[in-house]
XYZ file of C-alpha atoms in Angstrom:
207
model
C -57.012 115.084 179.992
C -53.455 115.874 181.039
C -53.405 112.095 182.590
C -54.776 110.881 179.382
C -52.179 112.608 177.251
C -49.227 111.254 179.364
C -50.804 107.649 179.484
C -50.941 107.944 175.471
C -47.180 109.010 175.347
C -46.262 106.259 177.436
C -48.058 103.414 175.515
C -46.618 104.842 172.158
C -42.975 104.710 173.870
C -43.862 101.184 174.852
C -44.830 99.987 171.620
C -41.876 101.765 170.138
C -39.661 99.707 172.629
C -41.281 96.394 171.817
C -41.084 96.925 168.079
C -37.245 97.723 168.243
C -36.509 94.726 170.393
C -38.552 92.183 167.950
C -36.768 93.849 165.217
C -33.503 92.829 166.823
C -34.716 89.304 167.718
C -35.513 88.791 163.969
C -32.188 90.223 162.806
C -30.502 87.705 165.376
C -32.528 84.780 163.945
C -31.395 85.575 160.350
C -27.863 86.352 160.969
C -26.665 82.588 160.676
C -28.052 82.337 157.372
C -25.943 85.075 155.827
C -22.867 84.512 158.175
C -22.448 80.993 157.335
C -22.550 81.323 153.515
C -19.180 80.691 151.952
C -19.086 84.050 150.408
C -15.186 84.006 149.409
C -14.989 80.422 147.830
C -13.790 79.976 144.395
C -15.377 77.080 142.176
C -13.549 75.317 139.261
C -16.576 73.082 138.474
C -18.394 73.261 135.358
C -17.628 73.565 131.626
C -15.485 76.199 130.018
C -14.218 77.905 126.857
C -11.320 79.820 125.722
C -8.141 80.492 123.709
C -4.630 80.529 123.812
C -1.481 81.849 122.238
C 1.958 80.633 122.521
C 5.538 79.203 121.012
C 6.632 75.754 119.730
C 9.815 74.321 118.989
C 10.639 70.700 118.079
C 12.374 68.300 115.987
C 11.720 65.432 113.054
C 12.785 62.053 113.466
C 15.573 60.819 111.271
C 15.984 64.421 109.668
C 18.111 67.422 110.567
C 15.056 69.991 110.771
C 13.982 71.460 113.724
C 10.656 73.295 113.424
C 9.477 76.303 115.498
C 7.335 79.153 115.542
C 4.219 80.668 117.241
C 0.829 78.763 117.763
C -2.488 79.814 119.051
C -5.858 78.138 119.212
C -8.989 77.519 120.973
C -9.912 74.891 124.135
C -12.714 73.781 125.812
C -13.482 71.729 128.765
C -15.043 70.421 132.019
C -13.916 70.521 135.644
C -15.203 68.158 138.667
C -14.196 69.224 142.120
C -14.006 67.631 145.149
C -12.622 70.024 148.109
C -9.487 71.157 146.678
C -9.194 68.463 144.216
C -9.816 69.237 140.889
C -10.374 66.606 137.934
C -11.251 66.938 134.255
C -11.065 66.769 130.572
C -9.836 69.261 128.146
C -9.598 69.138 124.305
C -7.763 71.842 122.070
C -6.953 72.517 118.256
C -3.881 74.857 117.328
C -2.895 76.345 114.032
C 1.010 76.279 114.087
C 3.791 78.317 112.171
C 6.488 75.955 113.317
C 8.701 75.303 110.215
C 12.423 74.720 109.442
C 14.425 74.422 106.411
C 17.646 72.302 106.061
C 18.670 72.054 102.326
C 16.877 70.071 100.512
C 14.214 69.311 103.059
C 11.611 71.719 104.856
C 9.470 70.429 107.447
C 6.403 72.037 109.393
C 3.654 71.044 111.812
C 0.664 73.318 110.449
C -1.672 72.204 112.985
C -2.158 69.693 115.973
C -4.434 69.252 118.817
C -4.935 67.225 122.041
C -7.510 65.491 124.204
C -6.409 65.250 127.702
C -6.969 64.406 131.286
C -6.327 67.004 133.903
C -5.916 66.697 137.726
C -4.848 69.417 140.188
C -5.181 71.079 143.420
C -6.623 74.470 144.100
C -5.776 76.948 146.696
C -8.903 78.820 146.083
C -8.786 80.630 142.940
C -5.074 79.453 142.019
C -5.171 75.788 140.483
C -1.751 73.608 139.791
C -2.431 70.908 137.561
C -0.727 68.180 135.532
C -2.408 66.710 132.264
C -1.535 63.945 129.890
C -3.468 62.028 127.023
C -3.785 62.189 123.080
C -2.204 64.041 120.459
C -2.837 64.303 116.888
C -1.411 66.565 113.968
C -0.083 67.171 110.682
C 3.672 66.781 109.631
C 4.473 68.174 106.178
C 7.714 67.386 104.358
C 8.885 69.494 101.077
C 11.748 69.108 98.829
C 12.527 70.094 95.279
C 8.939 71.157 94.268
C 7.489 68.027 95.983
C 5.214 68.181 99.236
C 4.213 65.094 101.153
C 1.845 65.151 104.459
C 1.116 62.762 106.859
C -1.681 63.174 109.972
C -0.469 60.879 112.504
C -1.513 60.514 116.545
C 0.643 60.052 119.237
C 0.705 61.452 123.445
C 1.087 64.311 125.198
C 2.124 64.985 128.854
C 2.303 68.622 130.477
C 1.692 70.885 133.570
C 0.372 74.214 134.423
C -0.960 76.930 136.566
C -4.449 78.489 136.222
C -5.589 81.676 138.204
C -9.352 82.498 138.462
C -9.347 86.731 138.352
C -13.024 87.176 138.187
C -16.073 84.863 139.122
C -16.467 83.550 135.431
C -12.639 84.207 134.225
C -9.494 82.590 134.600
C -5.775 82.824 133.079
C -3.654 79.938 132.594
C -0.122 79.347 131.790
C 1.022 75.600 130.600
C 3.766 73.631 129.190
C 3.096 70.477 126.927
C 5.431 68.177 125.305
C 3.829 66.322 122.172
C 5.189 63.267 120.592
C 3.313 62.311 117.024
C 4.352 58.652 115.821
C 6.438 58.243 112.882
C 5.281 57.162 109.085
C 7.373 56.591 106.103
C 7.932 59.615 103.766
C 8.906 58.918 100.199
C 10.646 62.121 99.816
C 12.834 61.275 102.252
C 13.052 57.450 101.914
C 12.909 56.807 106.121
C 10.168 56.993 108.779
C 10.044 60.674 110.024
C 7.870 61.416 113.274
C 7.618 64.744 115.063
C 8.007 65.902 118.883
C 7.727 69.411 120.215
C 7.432 71.564 123.287
C 4.743 73.933 123.840
C 4.448 76.999 126.058
C 1.199 78.835 125.881
C -0.730 81.282 127.747
C -4.441 81.250 127.755
C -7.832 82.591 129.095
C -11.075 80.733 129.892
C -14.584 81.825 130.484
C -16.324 79.515 132.956
C -20.181 78.736 132.526
C-alpha cells in the first residue's frame, strides 16, 4: 500500500511538471504576436471633425480701413498617411467679427471659408504641416446709411502644428493668409478686395 501511495504521488508530481513545461512552451509560442505589435504608434489617417477659435486682422484694397476681430468656426477633413508623411484635404467655414471704421466708410468681413490641401511630417503624435488652397468670403462696405456686400473667391496659404493628446483627439495651432479678389464697389467708386492673416487654435475628433 505504501508503495502504491508513493507511486501515485510521483505520478501526480510528474504530471504537474509536464503541464507547467507545456504551459511555458505555449506562452513562448504566443509571445511574438504580442511583442511585435506597434503598441505606441499614433495614426493620423482617416476622417476628422472639429472646431476652432482665433483672431483675424487685415486690410481693404484701395481703402484705409483695416478690419480686425475674433473668428470661430468648424473644420472637417481626411488624412492619408505613408510612414511619417501625412497628406490630406480640409475644409472650414468661419464666422468673423473683423471690422473697422474710417469715416465715412466701414468695412467688415462677416464670414469666410477655405478648401485646402495639407501635407506634413509626423513625429508620432506630433504633426507639422503646410496648407494651401481656395478661399472665399464676404466683404461688406457701409457709408452714409448705404450697405453693399460682395462675395468673392481667392486663395489661402499657411502652416500649422497638430498634437494628438488622446487616441481620437488632437489639438492644433494654425496660421493662414487669406486673399479675396477685388470687386467694384459703388459706394467707394473703386475696386475693393480684402486680405487678412488668421491665427487660430482648434480641436479635432478623429473617427
